[in-house]
mmCIF file of C-alpha atoms and ligand atoms in Angstrom:
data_model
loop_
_atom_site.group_PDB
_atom_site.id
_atom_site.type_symbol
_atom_site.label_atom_id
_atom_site.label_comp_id
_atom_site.label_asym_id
_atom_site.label_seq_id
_atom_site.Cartn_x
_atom_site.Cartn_y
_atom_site.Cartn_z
ATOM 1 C CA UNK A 133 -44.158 23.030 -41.091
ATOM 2 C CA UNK A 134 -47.869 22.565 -41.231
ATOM 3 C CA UNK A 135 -49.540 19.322 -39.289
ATOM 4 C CA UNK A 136 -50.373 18.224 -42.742
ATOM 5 C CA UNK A 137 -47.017 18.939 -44.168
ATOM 6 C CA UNK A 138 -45.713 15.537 -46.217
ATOM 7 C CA UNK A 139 -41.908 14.557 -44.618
ATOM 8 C CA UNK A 140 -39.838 12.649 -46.897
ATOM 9 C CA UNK A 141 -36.442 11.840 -46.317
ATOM 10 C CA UNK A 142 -33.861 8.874 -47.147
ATOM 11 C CA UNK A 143 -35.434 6.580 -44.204
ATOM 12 C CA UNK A 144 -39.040 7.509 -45.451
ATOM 13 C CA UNK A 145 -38.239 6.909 -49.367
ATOM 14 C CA UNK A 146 -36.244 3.317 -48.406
ATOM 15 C CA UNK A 147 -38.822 2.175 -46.398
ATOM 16 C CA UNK A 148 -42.092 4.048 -48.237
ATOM 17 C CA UNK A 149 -43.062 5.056 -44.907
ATOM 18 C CA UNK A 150 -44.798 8.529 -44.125
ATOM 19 C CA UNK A 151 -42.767 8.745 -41.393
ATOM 20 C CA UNK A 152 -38.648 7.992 -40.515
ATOM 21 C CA UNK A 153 -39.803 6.048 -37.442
ATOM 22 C CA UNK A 154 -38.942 2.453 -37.240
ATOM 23 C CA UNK A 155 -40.528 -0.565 -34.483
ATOM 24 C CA UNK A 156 -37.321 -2.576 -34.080
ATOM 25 C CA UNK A 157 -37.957 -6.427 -33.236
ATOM 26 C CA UNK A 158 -39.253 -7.211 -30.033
ATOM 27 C CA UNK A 159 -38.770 -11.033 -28.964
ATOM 28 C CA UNK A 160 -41.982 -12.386 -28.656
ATOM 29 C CA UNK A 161 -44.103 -9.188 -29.061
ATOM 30 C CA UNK A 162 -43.600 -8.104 -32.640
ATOM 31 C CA UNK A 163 -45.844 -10.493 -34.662
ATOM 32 C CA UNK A 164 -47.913 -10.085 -37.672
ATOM 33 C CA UNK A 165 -50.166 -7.955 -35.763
ATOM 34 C CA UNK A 166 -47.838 -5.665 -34.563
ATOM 35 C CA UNK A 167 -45.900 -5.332 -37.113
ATOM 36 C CA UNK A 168 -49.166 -4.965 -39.817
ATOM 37 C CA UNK A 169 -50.186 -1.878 -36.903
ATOM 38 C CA UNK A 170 -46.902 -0.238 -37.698
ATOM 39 C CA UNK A 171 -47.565 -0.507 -41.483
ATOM 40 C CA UNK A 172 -51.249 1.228 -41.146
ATOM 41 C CA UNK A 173 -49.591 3.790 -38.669
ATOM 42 C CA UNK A 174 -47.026 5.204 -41.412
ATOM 43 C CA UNK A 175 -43.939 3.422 -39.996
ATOM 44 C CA UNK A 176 -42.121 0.473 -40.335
ATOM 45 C CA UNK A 177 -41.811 -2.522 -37.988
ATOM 46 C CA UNK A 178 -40.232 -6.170 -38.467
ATOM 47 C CA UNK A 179 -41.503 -9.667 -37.424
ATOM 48 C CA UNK A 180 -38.876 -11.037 -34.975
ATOM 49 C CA UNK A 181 -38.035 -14.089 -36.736
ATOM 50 C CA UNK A 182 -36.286 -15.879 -33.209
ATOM 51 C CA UNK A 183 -40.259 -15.574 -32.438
ATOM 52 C CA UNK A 184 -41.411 -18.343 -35.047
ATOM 53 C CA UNK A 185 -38.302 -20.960 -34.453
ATOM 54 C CA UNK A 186 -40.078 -23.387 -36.786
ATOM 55 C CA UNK A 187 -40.098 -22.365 -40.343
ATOM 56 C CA UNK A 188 -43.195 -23.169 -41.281
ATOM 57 C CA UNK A 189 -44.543 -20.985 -38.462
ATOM 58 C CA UNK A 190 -42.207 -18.319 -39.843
ATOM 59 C CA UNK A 191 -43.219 -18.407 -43.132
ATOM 60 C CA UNK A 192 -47.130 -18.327 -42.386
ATOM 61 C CA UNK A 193 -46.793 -15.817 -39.941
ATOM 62 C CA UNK A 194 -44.990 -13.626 -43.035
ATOM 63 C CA UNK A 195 -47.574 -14.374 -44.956
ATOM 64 C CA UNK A 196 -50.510 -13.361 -42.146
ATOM 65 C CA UNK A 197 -48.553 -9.730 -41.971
ATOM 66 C CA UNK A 198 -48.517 -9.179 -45.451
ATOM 67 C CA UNK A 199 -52.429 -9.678 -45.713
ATOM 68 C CA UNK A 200 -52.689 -7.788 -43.115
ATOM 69 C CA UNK A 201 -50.298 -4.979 -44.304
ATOM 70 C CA UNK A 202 -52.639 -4.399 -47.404
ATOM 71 C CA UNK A 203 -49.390 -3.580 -49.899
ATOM 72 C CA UNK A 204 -47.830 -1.568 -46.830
ATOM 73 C CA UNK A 205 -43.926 -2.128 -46.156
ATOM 74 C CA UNK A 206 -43.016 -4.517 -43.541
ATOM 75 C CA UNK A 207 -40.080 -6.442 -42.492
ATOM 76 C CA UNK A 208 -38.716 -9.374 -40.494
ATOM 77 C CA UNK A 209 -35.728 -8.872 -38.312
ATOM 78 C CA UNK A 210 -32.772 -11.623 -37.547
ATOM 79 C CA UNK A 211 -30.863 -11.536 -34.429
ATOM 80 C CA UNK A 212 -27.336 -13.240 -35.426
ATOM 81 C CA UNK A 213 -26.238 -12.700 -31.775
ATOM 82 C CA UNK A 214 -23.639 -15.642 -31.223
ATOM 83 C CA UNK A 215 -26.038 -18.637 -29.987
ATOM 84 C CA UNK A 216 -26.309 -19.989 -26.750
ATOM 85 C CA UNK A 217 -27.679 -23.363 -28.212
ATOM 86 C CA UNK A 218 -26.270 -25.396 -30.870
ATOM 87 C CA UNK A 219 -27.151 -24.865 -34.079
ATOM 88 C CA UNK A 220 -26.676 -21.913 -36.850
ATOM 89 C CA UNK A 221 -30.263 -20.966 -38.543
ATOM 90 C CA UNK A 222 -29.570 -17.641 -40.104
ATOM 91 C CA UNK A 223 -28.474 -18.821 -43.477
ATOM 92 C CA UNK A 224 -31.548 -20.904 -43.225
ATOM 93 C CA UNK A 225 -34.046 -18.331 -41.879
ATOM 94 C CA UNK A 226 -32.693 -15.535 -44.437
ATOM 95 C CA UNK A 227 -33.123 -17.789 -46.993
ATOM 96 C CA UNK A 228 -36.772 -18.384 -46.113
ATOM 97 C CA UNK A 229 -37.247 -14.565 -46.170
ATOM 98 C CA UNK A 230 -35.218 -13.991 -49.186
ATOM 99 C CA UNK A 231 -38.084 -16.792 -50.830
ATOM 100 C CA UNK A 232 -41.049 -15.287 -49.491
ATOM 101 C CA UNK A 233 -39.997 -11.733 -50.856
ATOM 102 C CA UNK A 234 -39.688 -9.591 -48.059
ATOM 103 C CA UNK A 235 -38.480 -6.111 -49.197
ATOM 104 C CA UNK A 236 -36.751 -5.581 -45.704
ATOM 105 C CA UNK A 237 -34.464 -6.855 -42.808
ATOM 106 C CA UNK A 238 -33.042 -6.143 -40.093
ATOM 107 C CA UNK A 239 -30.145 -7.509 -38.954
ATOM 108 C CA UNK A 240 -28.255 -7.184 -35.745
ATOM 109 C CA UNK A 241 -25.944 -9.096 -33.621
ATOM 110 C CA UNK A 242 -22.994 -9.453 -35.667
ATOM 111 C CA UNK A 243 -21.978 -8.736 -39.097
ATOM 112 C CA UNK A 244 -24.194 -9.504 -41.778
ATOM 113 C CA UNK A 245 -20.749 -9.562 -43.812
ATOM 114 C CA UNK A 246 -21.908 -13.103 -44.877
ATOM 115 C CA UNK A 247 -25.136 -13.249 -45.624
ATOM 116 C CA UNK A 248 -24.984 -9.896 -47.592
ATOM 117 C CA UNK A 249 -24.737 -11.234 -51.049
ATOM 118 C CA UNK A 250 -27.685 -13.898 -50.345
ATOM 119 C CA UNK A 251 -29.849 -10.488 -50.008
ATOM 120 C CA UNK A 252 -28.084 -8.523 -52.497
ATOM 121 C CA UNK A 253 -28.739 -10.410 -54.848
ATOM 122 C CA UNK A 254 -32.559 -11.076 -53.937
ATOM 123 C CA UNK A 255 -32.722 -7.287 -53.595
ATOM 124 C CA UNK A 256 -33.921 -6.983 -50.184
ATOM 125 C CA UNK A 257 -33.064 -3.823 -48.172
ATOM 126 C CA UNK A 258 -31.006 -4.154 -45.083
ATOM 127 C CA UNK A 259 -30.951 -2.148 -41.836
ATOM 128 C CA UNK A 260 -28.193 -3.528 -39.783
ATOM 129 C CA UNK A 261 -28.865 -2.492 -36.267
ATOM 130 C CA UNK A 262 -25.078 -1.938 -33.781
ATOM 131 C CA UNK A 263 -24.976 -0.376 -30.492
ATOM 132 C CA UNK A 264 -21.688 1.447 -31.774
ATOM 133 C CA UNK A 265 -20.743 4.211 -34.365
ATOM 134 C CA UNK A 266 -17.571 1.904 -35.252
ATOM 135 C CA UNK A 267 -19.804 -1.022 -36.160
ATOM 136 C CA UNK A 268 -21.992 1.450 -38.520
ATOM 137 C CA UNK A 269 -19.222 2.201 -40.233
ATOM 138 C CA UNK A 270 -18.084 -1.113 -40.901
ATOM 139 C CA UNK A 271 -21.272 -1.787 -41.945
ATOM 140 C CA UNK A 272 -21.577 0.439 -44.581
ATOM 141 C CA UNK A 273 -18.677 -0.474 -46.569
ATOM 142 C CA UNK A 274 -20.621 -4.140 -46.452
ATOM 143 C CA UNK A 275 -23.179 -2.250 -48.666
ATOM 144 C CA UNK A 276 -26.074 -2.368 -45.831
ATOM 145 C CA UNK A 277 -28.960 0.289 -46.934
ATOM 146 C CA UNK A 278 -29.172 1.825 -43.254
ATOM 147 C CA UNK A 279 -28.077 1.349 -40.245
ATOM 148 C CA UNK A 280 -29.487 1.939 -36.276
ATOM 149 C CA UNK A 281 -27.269 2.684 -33.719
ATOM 150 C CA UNK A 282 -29.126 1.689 -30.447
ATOM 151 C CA UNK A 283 -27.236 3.652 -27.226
ATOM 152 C CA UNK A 284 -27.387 2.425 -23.634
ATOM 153 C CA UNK A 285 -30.350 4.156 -23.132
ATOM 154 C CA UNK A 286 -32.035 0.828 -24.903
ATOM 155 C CA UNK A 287 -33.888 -1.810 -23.948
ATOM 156 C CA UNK A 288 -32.288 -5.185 -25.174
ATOM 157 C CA UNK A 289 -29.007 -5.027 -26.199
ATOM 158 C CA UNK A 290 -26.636 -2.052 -25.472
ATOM 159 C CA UNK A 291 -23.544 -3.130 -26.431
ATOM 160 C CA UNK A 292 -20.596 -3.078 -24.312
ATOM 161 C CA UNK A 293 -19.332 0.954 -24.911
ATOM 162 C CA UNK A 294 -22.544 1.919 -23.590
ATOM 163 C CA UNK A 295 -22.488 5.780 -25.287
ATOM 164 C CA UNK A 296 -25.469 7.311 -25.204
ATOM 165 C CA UNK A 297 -28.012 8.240 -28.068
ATOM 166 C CA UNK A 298 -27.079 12.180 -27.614
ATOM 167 C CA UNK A 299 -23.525 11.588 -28.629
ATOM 168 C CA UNK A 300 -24.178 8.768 -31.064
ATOM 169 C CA UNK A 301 -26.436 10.739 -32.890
ATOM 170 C CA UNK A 302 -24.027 13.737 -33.677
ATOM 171 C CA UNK A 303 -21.070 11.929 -33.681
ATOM 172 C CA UNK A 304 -22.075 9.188 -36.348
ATOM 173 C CA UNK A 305 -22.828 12.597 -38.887
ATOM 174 C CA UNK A 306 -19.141 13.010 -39.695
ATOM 175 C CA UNK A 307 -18.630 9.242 -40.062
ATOM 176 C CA UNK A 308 -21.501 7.394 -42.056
ATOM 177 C CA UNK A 309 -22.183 8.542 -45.786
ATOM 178 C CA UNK A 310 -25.527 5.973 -45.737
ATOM 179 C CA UNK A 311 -28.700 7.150 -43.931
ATOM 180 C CA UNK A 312 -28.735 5.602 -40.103
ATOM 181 C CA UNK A 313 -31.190 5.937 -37.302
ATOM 182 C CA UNK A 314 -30.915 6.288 -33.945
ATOM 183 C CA UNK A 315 -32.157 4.419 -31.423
ATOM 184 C CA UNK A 316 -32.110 3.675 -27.297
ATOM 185 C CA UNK A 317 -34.215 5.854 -25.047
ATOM 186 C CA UNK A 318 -36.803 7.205 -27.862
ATOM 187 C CA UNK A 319 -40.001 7.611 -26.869
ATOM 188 C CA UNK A 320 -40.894 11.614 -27.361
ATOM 189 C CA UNK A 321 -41.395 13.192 -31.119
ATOM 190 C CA UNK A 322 -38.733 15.635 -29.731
ATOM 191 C CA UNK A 323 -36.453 13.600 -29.824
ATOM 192 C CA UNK A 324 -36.837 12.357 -33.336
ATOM 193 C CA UNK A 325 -37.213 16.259 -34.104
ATOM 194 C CA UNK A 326 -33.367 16.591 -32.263
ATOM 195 C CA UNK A 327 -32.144 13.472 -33.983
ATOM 196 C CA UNK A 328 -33.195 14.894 -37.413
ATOM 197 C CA UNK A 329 -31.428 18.048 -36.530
ATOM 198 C CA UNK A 330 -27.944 16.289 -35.448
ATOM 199 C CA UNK A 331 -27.978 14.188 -39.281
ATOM 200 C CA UNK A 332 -30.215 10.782 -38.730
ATOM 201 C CA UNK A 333 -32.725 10.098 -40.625
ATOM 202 C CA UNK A 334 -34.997 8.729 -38.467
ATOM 203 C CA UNK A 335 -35.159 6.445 -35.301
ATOM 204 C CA UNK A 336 -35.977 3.216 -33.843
ATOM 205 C CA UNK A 337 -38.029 2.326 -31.082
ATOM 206 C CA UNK A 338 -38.725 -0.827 -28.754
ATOM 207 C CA UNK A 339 -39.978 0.429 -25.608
ATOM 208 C CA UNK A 340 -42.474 2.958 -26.008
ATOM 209 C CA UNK A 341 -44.012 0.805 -28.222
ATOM 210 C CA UNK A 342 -44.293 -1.942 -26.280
ATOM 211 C CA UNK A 343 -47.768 -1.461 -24.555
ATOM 212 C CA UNK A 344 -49.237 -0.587 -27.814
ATOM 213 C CA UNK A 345 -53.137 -2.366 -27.938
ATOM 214 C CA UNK A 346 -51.801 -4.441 -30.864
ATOM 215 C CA UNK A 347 -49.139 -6.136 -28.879
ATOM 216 C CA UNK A 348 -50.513 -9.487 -27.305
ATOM 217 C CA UNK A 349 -48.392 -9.051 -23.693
ATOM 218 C CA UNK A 350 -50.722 -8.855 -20.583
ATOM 219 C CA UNK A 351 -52.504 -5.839 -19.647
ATOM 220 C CA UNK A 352 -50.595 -6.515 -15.982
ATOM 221 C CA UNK A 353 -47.305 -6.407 -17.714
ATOM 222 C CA UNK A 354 -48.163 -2.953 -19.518
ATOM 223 C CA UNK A 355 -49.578 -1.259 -16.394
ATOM 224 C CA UNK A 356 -46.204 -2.117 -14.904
ATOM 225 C CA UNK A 357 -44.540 -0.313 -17.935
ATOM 226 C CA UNK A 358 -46.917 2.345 -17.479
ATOM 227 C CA UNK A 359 -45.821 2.869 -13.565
ATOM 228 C CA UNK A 360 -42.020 2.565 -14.248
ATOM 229 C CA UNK A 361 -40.070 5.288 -14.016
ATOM 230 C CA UNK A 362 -36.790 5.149 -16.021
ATOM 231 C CA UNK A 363 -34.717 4.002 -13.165
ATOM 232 C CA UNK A 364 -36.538 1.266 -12.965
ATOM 233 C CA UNK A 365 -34.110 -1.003 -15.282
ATOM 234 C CA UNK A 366 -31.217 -2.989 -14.352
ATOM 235 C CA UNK A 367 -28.234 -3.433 -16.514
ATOM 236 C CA UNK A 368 -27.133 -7.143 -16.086
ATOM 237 C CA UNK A 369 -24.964 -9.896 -18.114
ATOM 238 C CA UNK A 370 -21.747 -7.469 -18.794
ATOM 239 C CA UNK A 371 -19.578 -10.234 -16.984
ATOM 240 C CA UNK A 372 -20.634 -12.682 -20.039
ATOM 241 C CA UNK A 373 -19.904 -9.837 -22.462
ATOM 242 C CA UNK A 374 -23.825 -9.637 -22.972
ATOM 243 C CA UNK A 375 -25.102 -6.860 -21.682
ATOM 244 C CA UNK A 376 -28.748 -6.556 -21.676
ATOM 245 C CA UNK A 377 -30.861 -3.120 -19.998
ATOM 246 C CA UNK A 378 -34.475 -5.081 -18.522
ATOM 247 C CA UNK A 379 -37.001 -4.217 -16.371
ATOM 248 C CA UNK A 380 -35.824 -4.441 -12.639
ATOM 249 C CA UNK A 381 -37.204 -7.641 -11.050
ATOM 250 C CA UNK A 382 -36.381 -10.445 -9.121
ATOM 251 C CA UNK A 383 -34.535 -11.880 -11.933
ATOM 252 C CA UNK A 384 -31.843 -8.899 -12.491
ATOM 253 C CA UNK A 385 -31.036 -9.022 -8.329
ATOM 254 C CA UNK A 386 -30.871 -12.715 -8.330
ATOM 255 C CA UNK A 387 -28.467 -12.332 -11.857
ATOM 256 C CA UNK A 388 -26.548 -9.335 -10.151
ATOM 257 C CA UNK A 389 -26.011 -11.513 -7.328
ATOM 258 C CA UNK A 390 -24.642 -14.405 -9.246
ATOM 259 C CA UNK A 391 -22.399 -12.257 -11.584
ATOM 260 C CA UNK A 392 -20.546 -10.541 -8.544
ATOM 261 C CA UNK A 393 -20.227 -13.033 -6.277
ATOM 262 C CA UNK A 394 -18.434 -15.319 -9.347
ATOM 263 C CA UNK A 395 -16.785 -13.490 -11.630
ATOM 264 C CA UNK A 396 -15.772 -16.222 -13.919
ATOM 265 C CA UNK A 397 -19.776 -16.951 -14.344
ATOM 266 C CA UNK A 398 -20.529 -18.056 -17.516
ATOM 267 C CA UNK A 399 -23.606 -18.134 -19.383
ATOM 268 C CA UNK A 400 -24.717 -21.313 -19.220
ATOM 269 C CA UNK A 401 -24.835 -20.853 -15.147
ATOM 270 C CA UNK A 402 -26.742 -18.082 -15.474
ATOM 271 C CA UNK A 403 -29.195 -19.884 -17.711
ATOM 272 C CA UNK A 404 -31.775 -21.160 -15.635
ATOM 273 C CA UNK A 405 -32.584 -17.588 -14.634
ATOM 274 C CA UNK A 406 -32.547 -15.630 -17.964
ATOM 275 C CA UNK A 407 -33.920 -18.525 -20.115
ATOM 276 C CA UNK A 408 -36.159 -16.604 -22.958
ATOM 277 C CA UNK A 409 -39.161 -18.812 -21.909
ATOM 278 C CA UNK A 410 -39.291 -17.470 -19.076
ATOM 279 C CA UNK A 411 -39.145 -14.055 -20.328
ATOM 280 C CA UNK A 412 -42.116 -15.505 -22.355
ATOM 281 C CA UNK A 413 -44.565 -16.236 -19.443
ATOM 282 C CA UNK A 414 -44.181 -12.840 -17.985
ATOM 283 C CA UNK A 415 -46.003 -11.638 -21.222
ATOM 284 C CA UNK A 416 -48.200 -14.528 -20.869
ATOM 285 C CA UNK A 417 -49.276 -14.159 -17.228
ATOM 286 C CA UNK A 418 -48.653 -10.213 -16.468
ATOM 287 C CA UNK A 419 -46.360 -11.391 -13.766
ATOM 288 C CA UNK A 420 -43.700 -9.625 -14.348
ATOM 289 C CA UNK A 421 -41.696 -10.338 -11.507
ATOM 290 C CA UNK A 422 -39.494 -13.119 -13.264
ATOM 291 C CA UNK A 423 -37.571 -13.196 -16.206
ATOM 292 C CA UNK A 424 -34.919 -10.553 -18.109
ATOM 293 C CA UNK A 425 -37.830 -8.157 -19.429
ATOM 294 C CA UNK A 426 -36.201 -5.975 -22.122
ATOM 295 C CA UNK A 427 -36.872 -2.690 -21.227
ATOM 296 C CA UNK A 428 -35.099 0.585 -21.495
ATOM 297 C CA UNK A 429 -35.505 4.382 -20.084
ATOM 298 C CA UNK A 430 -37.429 5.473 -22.653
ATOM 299 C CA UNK A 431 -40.069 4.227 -19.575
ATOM 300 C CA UNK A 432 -40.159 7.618 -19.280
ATOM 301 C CA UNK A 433 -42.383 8.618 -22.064
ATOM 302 C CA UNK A 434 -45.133 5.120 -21.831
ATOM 303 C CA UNK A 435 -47.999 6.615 -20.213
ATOM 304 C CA UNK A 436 -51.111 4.169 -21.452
ATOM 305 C CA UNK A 437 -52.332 1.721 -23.616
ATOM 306 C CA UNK A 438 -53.547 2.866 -26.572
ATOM 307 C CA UNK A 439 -53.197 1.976 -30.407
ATOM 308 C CA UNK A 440 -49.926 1.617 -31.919
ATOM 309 C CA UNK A 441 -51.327 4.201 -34.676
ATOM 310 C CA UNK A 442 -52.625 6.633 -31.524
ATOM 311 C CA UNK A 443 -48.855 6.248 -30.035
ATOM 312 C CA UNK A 444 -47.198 7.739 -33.644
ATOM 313 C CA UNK A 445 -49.512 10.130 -33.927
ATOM 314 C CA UNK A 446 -48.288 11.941 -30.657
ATOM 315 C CA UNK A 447 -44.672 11.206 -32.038
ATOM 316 C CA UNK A 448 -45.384 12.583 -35.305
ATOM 317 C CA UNK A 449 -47.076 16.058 -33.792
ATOM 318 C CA UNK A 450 -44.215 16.719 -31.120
ATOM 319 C CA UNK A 451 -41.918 16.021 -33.487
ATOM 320 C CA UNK A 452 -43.393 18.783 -35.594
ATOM 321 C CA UNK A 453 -44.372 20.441 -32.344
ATOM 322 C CA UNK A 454 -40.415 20.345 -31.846
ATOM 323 C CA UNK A 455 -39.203 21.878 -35.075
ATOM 324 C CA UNK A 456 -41.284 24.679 -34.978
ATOM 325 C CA UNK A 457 -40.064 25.363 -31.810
ATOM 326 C CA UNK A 458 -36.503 26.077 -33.163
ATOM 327 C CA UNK A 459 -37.543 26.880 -36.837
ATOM 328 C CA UNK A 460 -35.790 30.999 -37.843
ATOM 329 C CA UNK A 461 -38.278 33.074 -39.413
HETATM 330 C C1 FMN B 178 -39.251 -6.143 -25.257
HETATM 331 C C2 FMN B 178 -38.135 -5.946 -26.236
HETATM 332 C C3 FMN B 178 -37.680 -7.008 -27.013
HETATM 333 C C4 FMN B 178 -36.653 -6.814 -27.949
HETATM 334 N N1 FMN B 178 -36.271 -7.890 -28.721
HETATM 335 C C5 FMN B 178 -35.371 -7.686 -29.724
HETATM 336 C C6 FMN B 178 -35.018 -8.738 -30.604
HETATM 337 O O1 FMN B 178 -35.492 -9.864 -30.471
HETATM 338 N N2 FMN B 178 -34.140 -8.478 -31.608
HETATM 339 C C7 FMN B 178 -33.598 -7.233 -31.777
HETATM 340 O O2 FMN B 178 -32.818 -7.022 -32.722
HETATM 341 N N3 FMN B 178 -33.891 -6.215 -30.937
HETATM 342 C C8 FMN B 178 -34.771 -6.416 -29.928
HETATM 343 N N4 FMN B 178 -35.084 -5.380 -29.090
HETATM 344 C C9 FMN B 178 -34.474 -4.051 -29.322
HETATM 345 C C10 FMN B 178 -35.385 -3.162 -30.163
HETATM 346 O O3 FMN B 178 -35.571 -3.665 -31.463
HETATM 347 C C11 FMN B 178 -34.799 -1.740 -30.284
HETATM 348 O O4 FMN B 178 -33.543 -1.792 -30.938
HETATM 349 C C12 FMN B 178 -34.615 -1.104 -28.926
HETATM 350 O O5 FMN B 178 -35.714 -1.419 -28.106
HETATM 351 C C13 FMN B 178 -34.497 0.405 -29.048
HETATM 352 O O6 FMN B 178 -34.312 0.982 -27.801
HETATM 353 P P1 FMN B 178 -35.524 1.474 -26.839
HETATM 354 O O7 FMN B 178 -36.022 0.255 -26.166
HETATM 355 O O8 FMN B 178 -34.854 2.401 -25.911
HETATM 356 O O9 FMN B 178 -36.548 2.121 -27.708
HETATM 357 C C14 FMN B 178 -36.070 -5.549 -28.106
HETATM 358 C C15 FMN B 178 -36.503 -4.496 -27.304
HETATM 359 C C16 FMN B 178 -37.508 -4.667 -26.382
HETATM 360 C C17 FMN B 178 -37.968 -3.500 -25.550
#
């Protein structure tokens, strides 16, 4: 395949991306600005609606993206993880979405079983993201376009199974008939190269993104990205059947701590500690020493900061770099 060689595939022809590469939502980070430097770049990214709690901030900042996208796809993603406060805002929220016309979602956190006729019916395309193949497949029979199946390589949310993306990626072939992306530990166009070859259609990507130029964090809290190596994440919150993979800080010992020396802790002790805010000033301030950072070992592959669009590009050529490695003549 030449470098100028045009890929299309089912991920690329849902989305209308040149690419099958996908910015999942990142809490906080992924904003109009990120999200309208995925567009330009040839890939897809989604505003992370928990970001914009108010709904006219929501709606304005869907509104700023899709200026800024110039007619290029975008989305807005909706974490439907059970909530830790009162309250339940995702038939609200996907209702604001569904009446500002966003082509695209993506959901996660539970099933979108109910909300799936509310965005059937307004035609908008859903990528439900799981961290397990037996979620994808239940899924699909809800009539989701895609799905992404995120392995414990990830940053966020692994699930509790905690299979990796190598096995997910083959394994989910023989099971899904709809297109699905893989995700968790992707930061190297190989990988999307070995991905294609095992049956995905693409894959989706927090990490490597994250110290993209276009995202607002601190230049303190990317050069500590940049210097992590990928044993540098902690895996805490399994005793509250929430795992999360983060950067390794003060926060994940002090959590650690908590969660072994009670094992009936529940979430709301651990709260003061893993409060999102908090999470929030680390981007703020560069100190990066408090707070659950999601971050997975994909910290491999983030090297500098550079544009988003600079970032695909090196995906896009050793992905290509990749298949003609193996390519029969
Ligand atoms: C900083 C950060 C914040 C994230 N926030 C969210 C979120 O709010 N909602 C969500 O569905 N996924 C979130 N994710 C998960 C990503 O969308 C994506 O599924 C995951 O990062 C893929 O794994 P990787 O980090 O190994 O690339 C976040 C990931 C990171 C790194």
């Amino acid at each position: 395949m030449s470098q100028t060689a045009f890929f299309s595939n089912a991920v690329t022809r849902l989305f209308g991306t040149r690419l099958p590469i996908v910015a999942g939502g990142l809490m906080w980070l992924a904003d109009a600005d990120y999200v309208a430097a995925a567009s330009r770049a040839g890939i897809i990214g989604f505003i992370t609606a928990a970001t914009f709690p108010e709904p006219q901030a929501l709606r304005a900042e869907i509104r700023r993206c899709r200026d800024l996208c110039e007619g290029g796809p975008f989305g807005v993603s909706v974490s439907m993880l059970p909530k830790l406060v009162p309250g339940e805002k995702t038939l609200q929220v996907l209702r604001l979405i569904v009446d500002e016309g966003v082509k695209f979602v993506e959901t996660s956190g539970r099933s979108p079983e109910a909300f799936m006729p509310l965005l059937r019916h307004a035609g908008v395309r859903v990528l439900h993201k799981v961290p397990d193949v037996r979620f994808a497949v239940k899924a699909a029979a809800l009539g989701v376009d895609a799905v992404a199946i995120v392995g414990a390589e990830c940053g966020g949310h692994p699930g509790l199974d905690m299979v990796g993306s190598f096995v997910n990626a083959a394994w989910a072939e023989s099971h899904l008939e709809i297109p699905y992306l893989i995700g968790g530990g992707i930061g190297h166009g190989s990988q999307l190269a070995a991905a294609l070859a095992m049956g995905a259609s693409g894959v989706i990507v927090g990490t490597r993104f994250v110290v993209a130029e276009e995202v607002w964090a601190h230049a303190g809290y990317k050069r500590r990205l940049i210097e992590a190596e990928p044993t540098d994440t902690d895996l805490c919150m399994q005793s509250v059947r929430n795992t999360v993979r983060t950067l390794r800080n003060e926060t994940t010992a002090a959590v650690k701590e908590m969660e072994a020396q009670k094992p009936d802790v529940t979430i709301q002790d651990l709260m003061p500690l893993v409060a999102g805010e908090i999470g929030r000033n680390a981007y703020v301030t560069g100190d990066w020493s408090r707070g659950l950072l999601a971050a997975g070992q994909s910290l491999a592959f983030v090297d500098r900061i550079e544009p988003l669009a600079d970032i695909v590009g090196r995906f896009e050529r050793d992905m290509r770099q990749a298949l003609a490695r193996v390519a029969f003549n």
